[in-house]
Short mmCIF file of C-alpha atoms in Angstrom, two decimals:
data_model
loop_
_atom_site.label_atom_id
_atom_site.label_comp_id
_atom_site.label_asym_id
_atom_site.label_seq_id
_atom_site.Cartn_x
_atom_site.Cartn_y
_atom_site.Cartn_z
CA UNK Q 13 15.76 -14.78 -5.37
CA UNK Q 14 18.93 -12.76 -5.92
CA UNK Q 15 18.10 -9.12 -6.55
CA UNK Q 16 21.38 -7.21 -6.58
CA UNK Q 17 24.21 -7.67 -9.03
CA UNK Q 18 27.44 -9.21 -7.80
CA UNK Q 19 30.42 -7.09 -8.64
CA UNK Q 20 32.61 -10.07 -9.37
CA UNK Q 21 30.34 -11.44 -12.11
CA UNK Q 22 31.34 -10.01 -15.46
CA UNK Q 23 28.24 -11.39 -17.21
CA UNK Q 24 26.04 -8.84 -15.44
CA UNK Q 25 28.32 -6.03 -16.57
CA UNK Q 26 28.13 -7.29 -20.15
CA UNK Q 27 24.33 -7.53 -20.06
CA UNK Q 28 23.93 -4.06 -18.56
CA UNK Q 29 25.94 -2.65 -21.47
CA UNK Q 30 24.78 -4.87 -24.36
CA UNK Q 31 21.01 -4.46 -23.83
CA UNK Q 32 21.01 -0.64 -24.05
CA UNK Q 33 23.32 -0.83 -27.07
CA UNK Q 34 20.94 -3.25 -28.78
CA UNK Q 35 18.01 -0.97 -28.06
CA UNK Q 36 19.96 2.03 -29.35
CA UNK Q 37 20.84 0.33 -32.66
CA UNK Q 38 17.27 -0.94 -33.04
CA UNK Q 39 15.92 2.60 -32.76
CA UNK Q 40 18.56 3.93 -35.16
CA UNK Q 41 17.68 1.21 -37.66
CA UNK Q 42 13.97 2.04 -37.30
CA UNK Q 43 14.66 5.71 -38.01
CA UNK Q 44 16.92 4.93 -40.98
CA UNK Q 45 14.29 2.79 -42.71
CA UNK Q 46 11.64 5.48 -42.28
CA UNK Q 47 10.78 7.54 -45.35
CA UNK Q 48 12.30 10.71 -43.88
CA UNK Q 49 15.41 9.07 -42.46
CA UNK Q 50 17.86 11.06 -40.36
CA UNK Q 51 17.37 14.44 -41.99
CA UNK Q 52 18.49 17.78 -40.65
CA UNK Q 53 15.15 18.56 -39.01
CA UNK Q 54 15.15 15.25 -37.16
CA UNK Q 55 18.73 15.76 -35.97
CA UNK Q 56 17.77 19.18 -34.63
CA UNK Q 57 14.77 17.71 -32.81
CA UNK Q 58 16.92 14.88 -31.48
CA UNK Q 59 19.56 17.22 -30.08
CA UNK Q 60 16.92 19.49 -28.55
CA UNK Q 61 15.11 16.65 -26.80
CA UNK Q 62 18.38 15.01 -25.72
CA UNK Q 63 19.79 18.19 -24.19
CA UNK Q 64 16.48 19.03 -22.48
CA UNK Q 65 16.36 15.57 -20.86
CA UNK Q 66 19.95 15.95 -19.63
CA UNK Q 67 19.36 19.46 -18.29
CA UNK Q 68 16.28 18.23 -16.48
CA UNK Q 69 17.96 15.14 -15.02
CA UNK Q 70 21.53 16.23 -14.20
CA UNK Q 71 20.71 18.50 -11.21
CA UNK Q 72 18.81 15.65 -9.56
CA UNK Q 73 21.57 13.17 -10.40
CA UNK Q 74 24.16 15.48 -8.82
CA UNK Q 75 21.97 15.89 -5.73
CA UNK Q 76 21.68 12.12 -5.47
CA UNK Q 77 25.46 11.70 -5.80
CA UNK Q 78 26.10 14.33 -3.11
CA UNK Q 79 23.68 12.63 -0.71
CA UNK Q 80 25.21 9.25 -1.58
CA UNK Q 81 28.68 10.57 -0.70
CA UNK Q 82 27.41 12.00 2.59
CA UNK Q 83 25.95 8.57 3.42
CA UNK Q 84 29.22 6.92 2.35
CA UNK Q 85 31.39 9.00 4.68
CA UNK Q 86 29.18 9.90 7.63
CA UNK Q 87 26.71 6.99 7.95
CA UNK Q 88 28.35 3.89 9.38
CA UNK Q 89 27.04 0.36 8.71
CA UNK Q 90 26.91 -0.20 12.48
CA UNK Q 91 24.69 2.86 13.02
CA UNK Q 92 22.33 1.85 10.23
CA UNK Q 93 22.19 -1.72 11.59
CA UNK Q 94 21.28 -0.45 15.07
CA UNK Q 95 18.60 1.77 13.56
CA UNK Q 96 17.01 -0.95 11.42
CA UNK Q 97 17.14 -3.53 14.23
CA UNK Q 98 14.82 -1.32 16.30
CA UNK Q 99 11.97 -1.90 13.83
CA UNK Q 100 10.37 -4.86 12.10
CA UNK Q 101 10.80 -5.24 8.35
CA UNK Q 102 7.15 -4.32 7.79
CA UNK Q 103 7.55 -1.10 9.76
CA UNK Q 104 10.72 -0.24 7.85
CA UNK Q 105 8.89 -0.74 4.54
CA UNK Q 106 6.16 1.67 5.68
CA UNK Q 107 8.78 4.21 6.76
CA UNK Q 108 10.58 3.75 3.42
CA UNK Q 109 7.37 4.49 1.52
CA UNK Q 110 7.11 7.82 3.36
CA UNK Q 111 10.78 8.72 2.87
CA UNK Q 112 10.00 11.07 0.00
CA UNK Q 113 8.36 13.49 2.42
CA UNK Q 114 11.75 14.01 4.07
CA UNK Q 115 13.90 13.45 0.97
CA UNK Q 116 11.96 14.38 -2.20
CA UNK Q 117 14.51 13.17 -4.73
CA UNK Q 118 13.76 12.71 -8.44
CA UNK Q 119 14.07 9.26 -10.06
CA UNK Q 120 17.19 10.51 -11.85
CA UNK Q 121 19.14 10.77 -8.58
CA UNK Q 122 17.68 7.94 -6.53
CA UNK Q 123 19.90 5.08 -7.75
CA UNK Q 124 23.20 6.32 -6.20
CA UNK Q 125 21.43 6.82 -2.85
CA UNK Q 126 19.80 3.39 -2.92
CA UNK Q 127 23.04 1.65 -3.86
CA UNK Q 128 24.91 3.26 -0.99
CA UNK Q 129 22.17 2.54 1.57
CA UNK Q 130 22.09 -1.13 0.58
CA UNK Q 131 25.88 -1.33 0.78
CA UNK Q 132 25.62 0.10 4.29
CA UNK Q 133 23.17 -2.64 5.29
CA UNK Q 134 19.66 -1.34 4.62
CA UNK Q 135 17.34 -4.28 3.81
CA UNK Q 136 16.74 -4.56 0.08
CA UNK Q 137 12.91 -4.55 0.30
CA UNK Q 138 13.08 -1.27 2.24
CA UNK Q 139 15.54 0.25 -0.24
CA UNK Q 140 13.37 -0.69 -3.22
CA UNK Q 141 10.26 0.68 -1.49
CA UNK Q 142 12.06 3.99 -0.95
CA UNK Q 143 13.37 3.94 -4.54
CA UNK Q 144 9.84 3.66 -5.91
CA UNK Q 145 8.20 6.02 -3.41
CA UNK Q 146 10.54 9.01 -3.13
CA UNK Q 147 10.11 10.34 -6.71
CA UNK Q 148 6.29 10.40 -6.48
CA UNK Q 149 5.23 10.45 -2.82
CA UNK Q 150 6.53 13.88 -1.93
CA UNK Q 151 5.06 17.38 -1.44
CA UNK Q 152 6.64 18.81 -4.62
CA UNK Q 153 4.92 16.27 -6.87
CA UNK Q 154 1.64 16.73 -4.99
CA UNK Q 155 1.80 20.49 -5.54
CA UNK Q 156 2.63 20.21 -9.25
CA UNK Q 157 -0.23 17.73 -9.78
CA UNK Q 158 -2.64 20.05 -7.97
CA UNK Q 159 -1.62 22.96 -10.23
CA UNK Q 160 -1.85 20.81 -13.39
CA UNK Q 161 -5.37 19.55 -12.58
CA UNK Q 162 -7.33 22.57 -11.30
CA UNK Q 163 -10.61 21.10 -12.61
CA UNK Q 164 -9.93 17.68 -11.03
CA UNK Q 165 -9.00 18.35 -7.39
CA UNK Q 166 -9.24 14.63 -6.60
CA UNK Q 167 -6.34 13.74 -8.93
CA UNK Q 168 -3.42 14.80 -6.62
CA UNK Q 169 -4.77 12.79 -3.66
CA UNK Q 170 -5.59 9.83 -5.90
CA UNK Q 171 -2.05 9.88 -7.28
CA UNK Q 172 -0.56 9.78 -3.78
CA UNK Q 173 -2.91 7.03 -2.53
CA UNK Q 174 -2.43 4.79 -5.58
CA UNK Q 175 1.35 5.23 -5.42
CA UNK Q 176 1.40 4.45 -1.68
CA UNK Q 177 -0.65 1.27 -2.12
CA UNK Q 178 1.57 0.11 -4.99
CA UNK Q 179 4.93 0.73 -3.28
CA UNK Q 180 3.77 -0.94 -0.05
CA UNK Q 181 2.53 -3.97 -2.01
CA UNK Q 182 5.77 -4.25 -4.01
CA UNK Q 183 7.87 -3.86 -0.86
CA UNK Q 184 5.94 -6.58 0.97
CA UNK Q 185 6.10 -8.94 -2.03
CA UNK Q 186 9.87 -8.51 -2.32
CA UNK Q 187 10.20 -9.10 1.43
CA UNK Q 188 8.29 -12.37 1.02
CA UNK Q 189 10.53 -13.42 -1.87
CA UNK Q 190 13.70 -12.93 0.19
CA UNK Q 191 12.64 -12.98 3.85
CA UNK Q 192 16.06 -13.65 5.33
CA UNK Q 193 18.19 -11.50 3.06
CA UNK Q 194 19.40 -8.00 3.58
CA UNK Q 195 21.25 -7.72 0.31
CA UNK Q 196 22.58 -10.67 -1.66
CA UNK Q 197 21.68 -13.22 0.99
CA UNK Q 198 25.31 -13.15 2.06
CA UNK Q 199 27.91 -10.54 2.89
CA UNK Q 200 30.36 -9.93 0.09
CA UNK Q 201 34.03 -9.20 0.55
CA UNK Q 202 33.55 -5.63 -0.65
CA UNK Q 203 30.84 -5.04 1.97
CA UNK Q 204 33.05 -6.42 4.74
CA UNK Q 205 35.78 -4.06 3.63
CA UNK Q 206 33.45 -1.11 3.83
CA UNK Q 207 33.05 -1.52 7.60
CA UNK Q 208 36.80 -1.29 8.06
CA UNK Q 209 37.16 1.54 5.54
CA UNK Q 210 34.43 3.56 7.21
CA UNK Q 211 35.95 3.09 10.66
CA UNK Q 212 39.31 4.28 9.30
CA UNK Q 213 37.89 7.29 7.47
CA UNK Q 214 35.68 8.23 10.42
CA UNK Q 215 38.77 8.87 12.56
CA UNK Q 216 40.33 11.20 10.02
CA UNK Q 217 40.12 15.03 10.27
CA UNK Q 218 37.22 16.80 8.59
CA UNK Q 219 39.42 17.97 5.71
CA UNK Q 220 40.42 14.38 4.89
CA UNK Q 221 36.83 13.16 5.18
CA UNK Q 222 35.68 15.87 2.77
CA UNK Q 223 38.43 14.81 0.39
CA UNK Q 224 37.15 11.20 0.56
CA UNK Q 225 33.61 12.46 -0.09
CA UNK Q 226 34.72 14.39 -3.18
CA UNK Q 227 36.60 11.34 -4.46
CA UNK Q 228 33.49 9.23 -3.96
CA UNK Q 229 31.39 11.82 -5.83
CA UNK Q 230 33.73 11.53 -8.79
CA UNK Q 231 33.50 7.73 -8.86
CA UNK Q 232 29.70 7.78 -8.59
CA UNK Q 233 29.35 10.45 -11.28
CA UNK Q 234 31.64 8.57 -13.68
CA UNK Q 235 29.51 5.43 -13.45
CA UNK Q 236 25.98 6.80 -13.26
CA UNK Q 237 26.37 9.71 -15.68
CA UNK Q 238 27.34 7.34 -18.51
CA UNK Q 239 24.11 5.39 -18.10
CA UNK Q 240 22.09 8.58 -17.72
CA UNK Q 241 23.49 9.98 -20.99
CA UNK Q 242 22.93 6.64 -22.71
CA UNK Q 243 19.37 6.38 -21.42
CA UNK Q 244 18.61 10.01 -22.30
CA UNK Q 245 19.83 9.49 -25.87
CA UNK Q 246 17.72 6.34 -26.31
CA UNK Q 247 14.69 8.22 -24.93
CA UNK Q 248 15.32 11.16 -27.27
CA UNK Q 249 15.64 8.80 -30.26
CA UNK Q 250 12.31 7.23 -29.41
CA UNK Q 251 10.58 10.58 -29.07
CA UNK Q 252 11.70 11.89 -32.47
CA UNK Q 253 10.96 8.62 -34.29
CA UNK Q 254 7.61 7.53 -35.66
CA UNK Q 255 7.32 5.10 -32.74
CA UNK Q 256 6.04 7.93 -30.52
CA UNK Q 257 3.41 8.96 -33.08
CA UNK Q 258 2.42 5.32 -33.46
CA UNK Q 259 1.93 5.05 -29.69
CA UNK Q 260 -0.20 8.20 -29.57
CA UNK Q 261 -2.22 6.93 -32.53
CA UNK Q 262 -2.90 3.69 -30.71
CA UNK Q 263 -4.20 5.60 -27.69
CA UNK Q 264 -6.85 7.25 -29.85
CA UNK Q 265 -7.84 4.04 -31.66
CA UNK Q 266 -7.87 1.62 -28.72
CA UNK Q 267 -9.40 3.26 -25.64
CA UNK Q 268 -9.90 -0.19 -24.10
CA UNK Q 269 -6.12 -0.54 -23.86
CA UNK Q 270 -5.56 2.93 -22.41
CA UNK Q 271 -3.84 1.71 -19.22
CA UNK Q 272 -1.19 -0.27 -21.10
CA UNK Q 273 -0.65 2.46 -23.68
CA UNK Q 274 -0.34 5.25 -21.10
CA UNK Q 275 2.13 3.13 -19.13
CA UNK Q 276 4.15 2.69 -22.33
CA UNK Q 277 3.95 6.42 -22.97
CA UNK Q 278 5.17 7.20 -19.44
CA UNK Q 279 8.05 4.75 -19.91
CA UNK Q 280 9.34 6.16 -23.20
CA UNK Q 281 8.76 9.87 -22.48
CA UNK Q 282 10.81 9.60 -19.25
CA UNK Q 283 9.44 12.85 -17.85
CA UNK Q 284 10.51 14.25 -14.51
CA UNK Q 285 7.96 13.52 -11.79
CA UNK Q 286 7.60 17.23 -11.07
CA UNK Q 287 6.46 18.02 -14.62
CA UNK Q 288 4.67 14.91 -15.93
CA UNK Q 289 1.32 16.04 -14.51
CA UNK Q 290 1.20 18.91 -17.02
CA UNK Q 291 1.56 16.43 -19.89
CA UNK Q 292 -1.12 14.16 -18.39
CA UNK Q 293 -3.50 17.09 -17.94
CA UNK Q 294 -3.48 17.67 -21.72
CA UNK Q 295 -5.29 14.30 -22.08
CA UNK Q 296 -7.75 14.99 -19.25
CA UNK Q 297 -10.73 15.75 -21.51
CA UNK Q 298 -10.11 12.80 -23.83
CA UNK Q 299 -9.22 9.75 -21.73
CA UNK Q 300 -10.33 8.14 -18.49
CA UNK Q 301 -8.81 9.47 -15.26
CA UNK Q 302 -7.87 5.91 -14.26
CA UNK Q 303 -5.53 5.69 -17.28
CA UNK Q 304 -4.05 9.09 -16.46
CA UNK Q 305 -3.40 7.81 -12.93
CA UNK Q 306 -1.45 4.88 -14.39
CA UNK Q 307 0.63 7.39 -16.37
CA UNK Q 308 1.25 9.58 -13.30
CA UNK Q 309 2.21 6.71 -10.99
CA UNK Q 310 4.21 4.48 -13.35
CA UNK Q 311 6.43 7.20 -14.86
CA UNK Q 312 8.21 8.29 -11.65
CA UNK Q 313 8.74 4.68 -10.59
CA UNK Q 314 10.15 3.29 -13.83
CA UNK Q 315 11.07 4.86 -17.16
CA UNK Q 316 13.50 4.21 -19.97
CA UNK Q 317 16.49 6.14 -18.64
CA UNK Q 318 15.99 4.81 -15.11
CA UNK Q 319 15.93 1.23 -16.42
CA UNK Q 320 19.36 1.73 -17.94
CA UNK Q 321 20.65 3.20 -14.66
CA UNK Q 322 19.10 0.36 -12.63
CA UNK Q 323 21.26 -2.09 -14.58
CA UNK Q 324 24.26 -0.75 -12.66
CA UNK Q 325 22.78 -2.17 -9.46
CA UNK Q 326 20.06 -4.77 -10.04
CA UNK Q 327 19.97 -8.07 -11.87
CA UNK Q 328 18.11 -8.14 -15.18
CA UNK Q 329 15.68 -10.77 -13.88
CA UNK Q 330 14.70 -8.54 -11.00
CA UNK Q 331 14.22 -5.50 -13.26
CA UNK Q 332 11.89 -7.58 -15.45
CA UNK Q 333 10.01 -8.84 -12.38
CA UNK Q 334 9.65 -5.32 -11.01
CA UNK Q 335 8.38 -4.08 -14.38
CA UNK Q 336 5.76 -6.83 -14.53
CA UNK Q 337 4.63 -6.13 -10.95
CA UNK Q 338 4.23 -2.42 -11.63
CA UNK Q 339 2.40 -3.05 -14.93
CA UNK Q 340 -0.12 -5.22 -13.08
CA UNK Q 341 -0.48 -3.42 -9.75
CA UNK Q 342 -0.71 0.20 -10.97
CA UNK Q 343 -3.68 -0.22 -13.38
CA UNK Q 344 -5.40 -2.48 -10.84
CA UNK Q 345 -4.99 0.02 -8.00
CA UNK Q 346 -5.98 2.97 -10.21
CA UNK Q 347 -9.14 1.20 -11.43
CA UNK Q 348 -10.24 0.16 -7.93
CA UNK Q 349 -9.31 3.30 -5.99
CA UNK Q 350 -10.34 6.10 -8.36
CA UNK Q 351 -14.10 5.58 -7.87
CA UNK Q 352 -13.55 5.57 -4.11
CA UNK Q 353 -11.45 8.75 -4.10
CA UNK Q 354 -13.27 10.85 -6.69
#
């Protein structure tokens, strides 16, 4: 199964642009046919939510771009290959799941780092495991969850354990789907060129290398910031429309479907993993803790704005497969593990 996009295929570029545009126009049409329409109050709410999402996400995106540029200039493919060859794929997946302890990066900034690591030769299953784990399996998220749930001290540990089980399972499943592939199953021309480019840049003086790093930061920011802004606007549109109220209404009317509805809520709210626990805690006295766990684990791994950004790197089929896996594994793990951990 091919996971990553091929740069030479224009169809992937078209899909990654057309799908968000279709979603954007669908939401706009939904709002326009509502009784209130796009009135001044709604525009004010839309701009407030949109700006707040950007202000929350941009610092983490910039941090991810900086780290990506450091990897681009100072981490050679040969060094990474020697490092990964010392361990089995299973061991690397376990290490990738714990990477957030060392590098606690938000989901907003993880895509540039993952893309660069894969280009340098990191096995795709390991990269995806790290992509899912780093935003949730880190000490900052644990601390914020502990503060948000003072009356449920088991919730922070349960969140970490459920997330760890899910990311390890997803990583192993992806490894089984492509056991012999590190990236596309073959080395592309652009990847071969990177080895030569890195060797050339690595011999340059520090000033020149810093200049290359700044240039790389600009290229990364130009590509990823567009999709972040696009995703943030779609998320803001959803939050100010009646779709959000409809989703909350469904939660109250259909408690049997609480896992699915809380996963949908986590997806559309697109909260930062350091602050989503405070939103979840507001439902603590109304809904089952297992459903809150699904909300707390799914949100950092996959949300609306991250889906749009993932389209710059992954094939649409893989994004759909990953979404289905997470929608199945997270409620299952939360339901089984909560009674054991509480």
